[in-house]
Amino acid sequence: MSYTGPDFEPPQPRRSPLRRPLTVALAALVPGALLGWGVYAAVGGPDDGDGGGADRAGAVRTPAAPSSDGPGPASGAGDAKRPAGSPTAPTSEAPSASRPPASGALKGKVVVIDPGHNPANFQHATEINRKVNVGNHWKECDTTGTATNAGWPEAKFTLDVAHRLRDLLEEQGATVKLTQDGDRSYGPCVDERARIGNEAKADAAISIHADGSGAGNRGFHVIMPGPVHEGAADTRAIVAPSAELGKRVAGSFVRVTGTAPSNYLGDGTGLVTRTDLGGLNLSTVPKVFIECGNMRDSTDAALLTSGSWRQKAAEGMSEGIVSFLRG
């Protein structure tokens, strides 16, 4: 999340003993500056036609901070993503405020963003361990996700990147829907996450995650749906467009973040196909997952906990989605 609490709030400047004299000096200069601007305007300065809209275009919404930053105990014996240790505050860079005004290139397009897991899942072990049908098998409703070795949870990472991505896509004119926005006590379950995208008739959907693999395993990978036609799952219509979406997201992610594809999955391509993920199996719209890096590797964790890198990650995803939707 784009918190305003201790994790993300920039340090406040110290009051300087020179502040009073500087204030007096600036007060004396302001009338002269205004007079100079009046002369400049009168003789015809450049007209950008923006009407003061640039500041509004650069504004970034900041959701409210939760009451605690600590991860809870992990659940789900089959999930490699397990939090450990106590939390440390990630780097506090804020999202960039210098983005261009909305171009409207995605007007009429719907994008669903699925921030993986939920910060409160650990408090609802019974609910998230409940099995749901994902077509070709049954799977837990959700998991707690992983965390850095210092304890910063994947669920907070995914929500922060989702907010940044939402802002970028909305600037392009897209209608954006999140599957959860820190507004639920747990979940949603993987089948509901897919259903939200289906019911929105999304033109593209992306599920944001970070991996919990072993130290030394580094890099990102994009997961695409494989062909499944069993039970409630039928991915045959979305396999090809999802593969195209995945390739574009992966290509843009490399270019914008400078991060290499996974060195432990995907044979160096950064692309992986799976048929066991309910969020993909049950989707009827083009959809991919992205594992942005490995939270359990210290080098990757340094990137994932950096606000400036998370902004680049969102920009890479956004550019890939825009490229896919514009064809």
Short mmCIF file of C-alpha atoms in Angstrom, two decimals:
data_model
loop_
_atom_site.label_atom_id
_atom_site.label_comp_id
_atom_site.label_asym_id
_atom_site.label_seq_id
_atom_site.Cartn_x
_atom_site.Cartn_y
_atom_site.Cartn_z
CA MET A 1 0.00 0.00 0.00
CA SER A 2 1.01 3.62 -0.44
CA TYR A 3 1.10 4.12 3.29
CA THR A 4 1.47 7.39 5.11
CA GLY A 5 2.62 5.67 8.27
CA PRO A 6 6.18 4.93 9.46
CA ASP A 7 6.96 2.59 6.57
CA PHE A 8 6.53 5.19 3.88
CA GLU A 9 6.42 8.69 5.35
CA PRO A 10 9.48 10.75 4.37
CA PRO A 11 11.46 12.42 7.20
CA GLN A 12 10.34 15.94 8.09
CA PRO A 13 12.90 18.72 7.51
CA ARG A 14 14.59 20.24 10.56
CA ARG A 15 13.77 23.92 11.26
CA SER A 16 16.77 26.03 10.36
CA PRO A 17 17.89 29.09 12.39
CA LEU A 18 18.15 30.91 9.03
CA ARG A 19 14.48 30.34 8.24
CA ARG A 20 13.28 33.75 9.60
CA PRO A 21 15.82 35.87 7.65
CA LEU A 22 15.20 33.78 4.51
CA THR A 23 11.45 34.26 4.86
CA VAL A 24 11.90 38.04 5.07
CA ALA A 25 14.17 37.98 2.03
CA LEU A 26 11.73 35.87 0.03
CA ALA A 27 8.86 38.16 1.00
CA ALA A 28 10.81 41.06 -0.41
CA LEU A 29 11.50 39.20 -3.66
CA VAL A 30 7.93 37.98 -4.33
CA PRO A 31 6.48 41.36 -5.51
CA GLY A 32 9.40 41.74 -7.93
CA ALA A 33 8.92 38.23 -9.25
CA LEU A 34 5.22 38.79 -9.78
CA LEU A 35 5.94 42.07 -11.58
CA GLY A 36 8.44 40.25 -13.83
CA TRP A 37 5.87 37.52 -14.61
CA GLY A 38 3.29 40.21 -15.46
CA VAL A 39 5.68 41.84 -17.95
CA TYR A 40 6.56 38.39 -19.41
CA ALA A 41 2.89 37.49 -19.84
CA ALA A 42 2.08 40.85 -21.36
CA VAL A 43 4.72 40.50 -24.05
CA GLY A 44 3.58 36.95 -24.86
CA GLY A 45 5.28 34.00 -23.08
CA PRO A 46 4.77 30.45 -24.35
CA ASP A 47 1.25 29.00 -24.02
CA ASP A 48 1.18 25.29 -23.22
CA GLY A 49 -2.60 25.20 -23.22
CA ASP A 50 -2.60 23.07 -20.05
CA GLY A 51 -4.62 25.40 -17.89
CA GLY A 52 -2.87 24.23 -14.71
CA GLY A 53 -3.81 20.56 -15.14
CA ALA A 54 -0.29 19.17 -14.86
CA ASP A 55 -0.28 19.21 -11.07
CA ARG A 56 -3.54 17.26 -10.93
CA ALA A 57 -2.25 14.71 -13.44
CA GLY A 58 0.80 14.06 -11.30
CA ALA A 59 -1.14 13.56 -8.09
CA VAL A 60 -1.09 10.08 -6.55
CA ARG A 61 -3.81 8.72 -4.25
CA THR A 62 -2.51 7.52 -0.91
CA PRO A 63 -4.63 4.92 0.86
CA ALA A 64 -4.86 4.99 4.64
CA ALA A 65 -2.22 3.07 6.59
CA PRO A 66 -3.14 -0.06 8.50
CA SER A 67 -2.61 -0.22 12.24
CA SER A 68 0.26 -2.71 12.11
CA ASP A 69 3.04 -3.65 9.73
CA GLY A 70 3.88 -7.02 11.23
CA PRO A 71 3.31 -10.28 9.34
CA GLY A 72 1.41 -13.08 10.99
CA PRO A 73 2.10 -16.79 10.96
CA ALA A 74 2.03 -18.56 7.63
CA SER A 75 -0.42 -21.26 6.68
CA GLY A 76 -0.76 -23.83 3.91
CA ALA A 77 1.75 -26.64 4.07
CA GLY A 78 2.09 -26.79 0.31
CA ASP A 79 2.92 -23.11 -0.14
CA ALA A 80 6.60 -22.12 -0.28
CA LYS A 81 5.61 -18.54 0.61
CA ARG A 82 6.02 -18.31 4.35
CA PRO A 83 6.72 -15.12 6.35
CA ALA A 84 9.49 -15.21 8.91
CA GLY A 85 11.09 -12.80 11.35
CA SER A 86 9.95 -9.35 12.41
CA PRO A 87 9.13 -6.54 10.00
CA THR A 88 11.46 -3.81 8.93
CA ALA A 89 10.32 -0.67 7.17
CA PRO A 90 11.00 -0.70 3.43
CA THR A 91 12.57 2.21 1.65
CA SER A 92 10.22 5.19 1.74
CA GLU A 93 10.34 6.53 -1.80
CA ALA A 94 6.93 7.80 -2.91
CA PRO A 95 5.39 7.17 -6.35
CA SER A 96 6.59 9.56 -9.02
CA ALA A 97 4.62 12.79 -9.31
CA SER A 98 5.95 13.67 -12.77
CA ARG A 99 3.77 11.46 -14.94
CA PRO A 100 2.25 12.98 -18.10
CA PRO A 101 -1.43 13.90 -18.21
CA ALA A 102 -3.93 11.22 -19.20
CA SER A 103 -3.91 10.48 -22.91
CA GLY A 104 -7.15 8.51 -22.99
CA ALA A 105 -5.50 5.76 -25.05
CA LEU A 106 -7.30 3.12 -22.96
CA LYS A 107 -10.67 4.80 -22.81
CA GLY A 108 -13.36 2.10 -22.78
CA LYS A 109 -10.92 -0.61 -21.66
CA VAL A 110 -11.36 -2.46 -18.35
CA VAL A 111 -8.38 -3.79 -16.41
CA VAL A 112 -8.68 -5.89 -13.25
CA ILE A 113 -5.72 -5.88 -10.87
CA ASP A 114 -5.47 -8.69 -8.33
CA PRO A 115 -3.14 -7.82 -5.42
CA GLY A 116 -2.06 -11.25 -4.23
CA HIS A 117 -3.07 -12.41 -0.74
CA ASN A 118 -4.37 -10.16 2.04
CA PRO A 119 -2.45 -8.66 4.97
CA ALA A 120 -5.02 -10.09 7.41
CA ASN A 121 -5.14 -13.64 6.04
CA PHE A 122 -3.05 -14.97 8.92
CA GLN A 123 -5.86 -14.06 11.32
CA HIS A 124 -8.33 -16.30 9.45
CA ALA A 125 -6.62 -19.67 9.11
CA THR A 126 -9.87 -21.66 9.00
CA GLU A 127 -11.35 -19.54 6.22
CA ILE A 128 -8.27 -19.37 4.00
CA ASN A 129 -7.53 -23.10 4.39
CA ARG A 130 -11.03 -23.99 3.17
CA LYS A 131 -10.79 -25.87 -0.15
CA VAL A 132 -12.38 -24.44 -3.32
CA ASN A 133 -12.81 -26.08 -6.71
CA VAL A 134 -10.44 -24.71 -9.36
CA GLY A 135 -11.63 -26.97 -12.16
CA ASN A 136 -9.05 -29.74 -12.32
CA HIS A 137 -8.54 -30.04 -8.55
CA TRP A 138 -9.38 -28.52 -5.19
CA LYS A 139 -7.17 -25.89 -3.62
CA GLU A 140 -7.00 -23.73 -0.50
CA CYS A 141 -9.08 -20.55 -0.64
CA ASP A 142 -5.90 -18.47 -0.28
CA THR A 143 -2.59 -18.38 1.62
CA THR A 144 -0.82 -15.80 3.74
CA GLY A 145 1.80 -15.25 1.07
CA THR A 146 5.50 -14.92 1.81
CA ALA A 147 7.63 -12.17 3.37
CA THR A 148 11.18 -10.86 3.32
CA ASN A 149 13.58 -12.39 5.83
CA ALA A 150 13.07 -9.21 7.85
CA GLY A 151 9.32 -9.85 7.89
CA TRP A 152 7.83 -7.39 5.37
CA PRO A 153 4.76 -9.21 3.94
CA GLU A 154 4.12 -9.98 0.31
CA ALA A 155 0.52 -8.81 0.79
CA LYS A 156 1.69 -5.27 1.52
CA PHE A 157 4.03 -5.32 -1.45
CA THR A 158 1.29 -6.45 -3.82
CA LEU A 159 -1.20 -3.84 -2.64
CA ASP A 160 1.32 -1.02 -2.94
CA VAL A 161 2.26 -2.00 -6.50
CA ALA A 162 -1.43 -2.45 -7.37
CA HIS A 163 -2.17 1.14 -6.31
CA ARG A 164 0.71 2.46 -8.39
CA LEU A 165 -0.37 0.40 -11.41
CA ARG A 166 -3.99 1.53 -11.02
CA ASP A 167 -2.94 5.19 -11.08
CA LEU A 168 -0.89 4.70 -14.24
CA LEU A 169 -3.66 2.86 -16.08
CA GLU A 170 -6.33 5.35 -15.03
CA GLU A 171 -4.15 8.14 -16.42
CA GLN A 172 -4.39 6.32 -19.74
CA GLY A 173 -8.18 6.36 -19.50
CA ALA A 174 -8.75 2.75 -18.40
CA THR A 175 -11.43 1.67 -15.97
CA VAL A 176 -9.57 -0.22 -13.24
CA LYS A 177 -10.99 -2.59 -10.63
CA LEU A 178 -9.06 -4.21 -7.77
CA THR A 179 -10.08 -7.63 -6.43
CA GLN A 180 -9.35 -6.34 -2.93
CA ASP A 181 -8.07 -3.06 -1.56
CA GLY A 182 -7.23 -3.91 2.03
CA ASP A 183 -10.96 -3.58 2.67
CA ARG A 184 -11.69 -7.23 3.49
CA SER A 185 -11.02 -9.24 6.62
CA TYR A 186 -9.41 -11.99 4.50
CA GLY A 187 -9.20 -13.22 0.92
CA PRO A 188 -10.96 -13.16 -1.46
CA CYS A 189 -10.58 -16.83 -2.33
CA VAL A 190 -8.87 -17.70 -5.60
CA ASP A 191 -12.15 -18.63 -7.30
CA GLU A 192 -13.70 -15.27 -6.38
CA ARG A 193 -10.62 -13.41 -7.60
CA ALA A 194 -11.15 -14.98 -11.01
CA ARG A 195 -14.88 -14.30 -10.90
CA ILE A 196 -14.32 -10.58 -10.24
CA GLY A 197 -12.36 -10.28 -13.48
CA ASN A 198 -14.91 -12.33 -15.39
CA GLU A 199 -17.88 -10.31 -14.16
CA ALA A 200 -16.07 -7.05 -14.96
CA LYS A 201 -15.59 -8.37 -18.52
CA ALA A 202 -11.97 -7.28 -18.20
CA ASP A 203 -9.97 -6.70 -21.35
CA ALA A 204 -6.92 -7.73 -19.32
CA ALA A 205 -6.31 -8.96 -15.78
CA ILE A 206 -3.08 -9.25 -13.82
CA SER A 207 -2.38 -10.85 -10.46
CA ILE A 208 0.60 -9.31 -8.62
CA HIS A 209 2.85 -11.43 -6.41
CA ALA A 210 6.39 -11.87 -5.09
CA ASP A 211 7.95 -15.30 -4.73
CA GLY A 212 9.20 -17.13 -1.63
CA SER A 213 11.94 -19.28 -3.13
CA GLY A 214 15.39 -20.07 -1.76
CA ALA A 215 18.22 -17.56 -1.39
CA GLY A 216 20.18 -17.18 -4.63
CA ASN A 217 17.05 -17.63 -6.75
CA ARG A 218 16.53 -14.22 -8.31
CA GLY A 219 14.49 -12.37 -10.89
CA PHE A 220 10.88 -12.11 -12.00
CA HIS A 221 8.65 -14.44 -13.97
CA VAL A 222 5.23 -14.11 -15.58
CA ILE A 223 2.84 -17.06 -15.25
CA MET A 224 0.38 -17.74 -18.07
CA PRO A 225 -2.55 -20.17 -18.15
CA GLY A 226 -2.15 -23.50 -19.85
CA PRO A 227 -5.04 -25.31 -21.54
CA VAL A 228 -7.52 -26.66 -18.98
CA HIS A 229 -10.98 -28.00 -19.82
CA GLU A 230 -12.29 -29.76 -16.77
CA GLY A 231 -15.08 -29.08 -14.32
CA ALA A 232 -15.67 -25.34 -13.96
CA ALA A 233 -12.43 -24.50 -15.78
CA ASP A 234 -12.11 -23.85 -19.49
CA THR A 235 -9.09 -21.76 -20.44
CA ARG A 236 -9.02 -22.69 -24.13
CA ALA A 237 -10.27 -19.30 -25.31
CA ILE A 238 -7.82 -17.29 -23.19
CA VAL A 239 -4.59 -19.26 -23.57
CA ALA A 240 -3.41 -17.41 -26.71
CA PRO A 241 -4.34 -13.84 -25.66
CA SER A 242 -2.97 -14.46 -22.17
CA ALA A 243 0.33 -15.62 -23.68
CA GLU A 244 0.48 -12.41 -25.71
CA LEU A 245 -0.29 -10.34 -22.61
CA GLY A 246 2.41 -12.23 -20.67
CA LYS A 247 5.07 -11.66 -23.32
CA ARG A 248 4.35 -7.94 -23.48
CA VAL A 249 4.36 -7.53 -19.71
CA ALA A 250 7.61 -9.48 -19.39
CA GLY A 251 9.31 -7.48 -22.14
CA SER A 252 8.28 -4.14 -20.68
CA PHE A 253 9.19 -5.25 -17.15
CA VAL A 254 12.76 -6.07 -18.21
CA ARG A 255 13.15 -2.81 -20.09
CA VAL A 256 11.72 -0.49 -17.43
CA THR A 257 13.07 -2.10 -14.24
CA GLY A 258 16.33 -3.48 -15.59
CA THR A 259 15.55 -6.68 -13.68
CA ALA A 260 16.59 -9.96 -15.25
CA PRO A 261 14.13 -12.82 -15.78
CA SER A 262 14.12 -15.60 -13.21
CA ASN A 263 17.28 -17.68 -12.97
CA TYR A 264 15.34 -20.63 -11.53
CA LEU A 265 12.16 -20.84 -13.63
CA GLY A 266 11.30 -20.25 -17.28
CA ASP A 267 14.68 -21.14 -18.84
CA GLY A 268 15.73 -17.49 -18.86
CA THR A 269 12.62 -16.28 -20.69
CA GLY A 270 10.74 -15.05 -17.63
CA LEU A 271 7.68 -16.93 -18.93
CA VAL A 272 6.07 -19.92 -17.21
CA THR A 273 2.87 -21.83 -18.05
CA ARG A 274 0.83 -23.46 -15.28
CA THR A 275 -2.46 -25.31 -14.99
CA ASP A 276 -2.78 -25.50 -11.21
CA LEU A 277 -3.63 -21.90 -10.29
CA GLY A 278 -7.31 -21.24 -9.64
CA GLY A 279 -7.02 -17.56 -10.52
CA LEU A 280 -5.97 -18.58 -14.04
CA ASN A 281 -7.95 -21.81 -14.45
CA LEU A 282 -11.27 -20.11 -13.70
CA SER A 283 -10.61 -16.94 -15.69
CA THR A 284 -12.59 -16.29 -18.84
CA VAL A 285 -10.63 -13.12 -19.67
CA PRO A 286 -6.96 -12.74 -20.67
CA LYS A 287 -5.00 -12.98 -17.43
CA VAL A 288 -1.46 -13.47 -16.13
CA PHE A 289 0.31 -13.65 -12.78
CA ILE A 290 3.60 -11.84 -12.21
CA GLU A 291 6.08 -12.86 -9.52
CA CYS A 292 8.07 -9.63 -9.33
CA GLY A 293 11.06 -11.09 -7.52
CA ASN A 294 12.09 -13.41 -4.69
CA MET A 295 11.43 -11.92 -1.26
CA ARG A 296 13.67 -14.51 0.42
CA ASP A 297 16.76 -13.45 -1.54
CA SER A 298 18.46 -10.41 0.00
CA THR A 299 19.35 -8.81 -3.34
CA ASP A 300 15.81 -9.12 -4.71
CA ALA A 301 14.37 -8.08 -1.35
CA ALA A 302 16.34 -4.82 -1.51
CA LEU A 303 14.54 -4.04 -4.77
CA LEU A 304 11.09 -5.16 -3.63
CA THR A 305 11.29 -2.98 -0.52
CA SER A 306 12.33 0.09 -2.50
CA GLY A 307 9.52 2.49 -3.34
CA SER A 308 11.32 3.80 -6.43
CA TRP A 309 11.78 0.25 -7.75
CA ARG A 310 8.13 -0.59 -7.05
CA GLN A 311 7.17 2.44 -9.12
CA LYS A 312 9.31 1.11 -11.98
CA ALA A 313 7.70 -2.30 -11.57
CA ALA A 314 4.24 -0.72 -11.90
CA GLU A 315 5.39 1.25 -14.94
CA GLY A 316 6.73 -1.91 -16.58
CA MET A 317 3.44 -3.72 -16.02
CA SER A 318 1.46 -0.72 -17.22
CA GLU A 319 3.44 -0.39 -20.44
CA GLY A 320 3.00 -4.10 -21.16
CA ILE A 321 -0.75 -3.93 -20.55
CA VAL A 322 -1.11 -0.78 -22.66
CA SER A 323 0.83 -2.41 -25.50
CA PHE A 324 -1.39 -5.51 -25.32
CA LEU A 325 -4.65 -3.53 -25.26
CA ARG A 326 -3.65 -1.24 -28.11
CA GLY A 327 -2.62 -4.21 -30.24
#
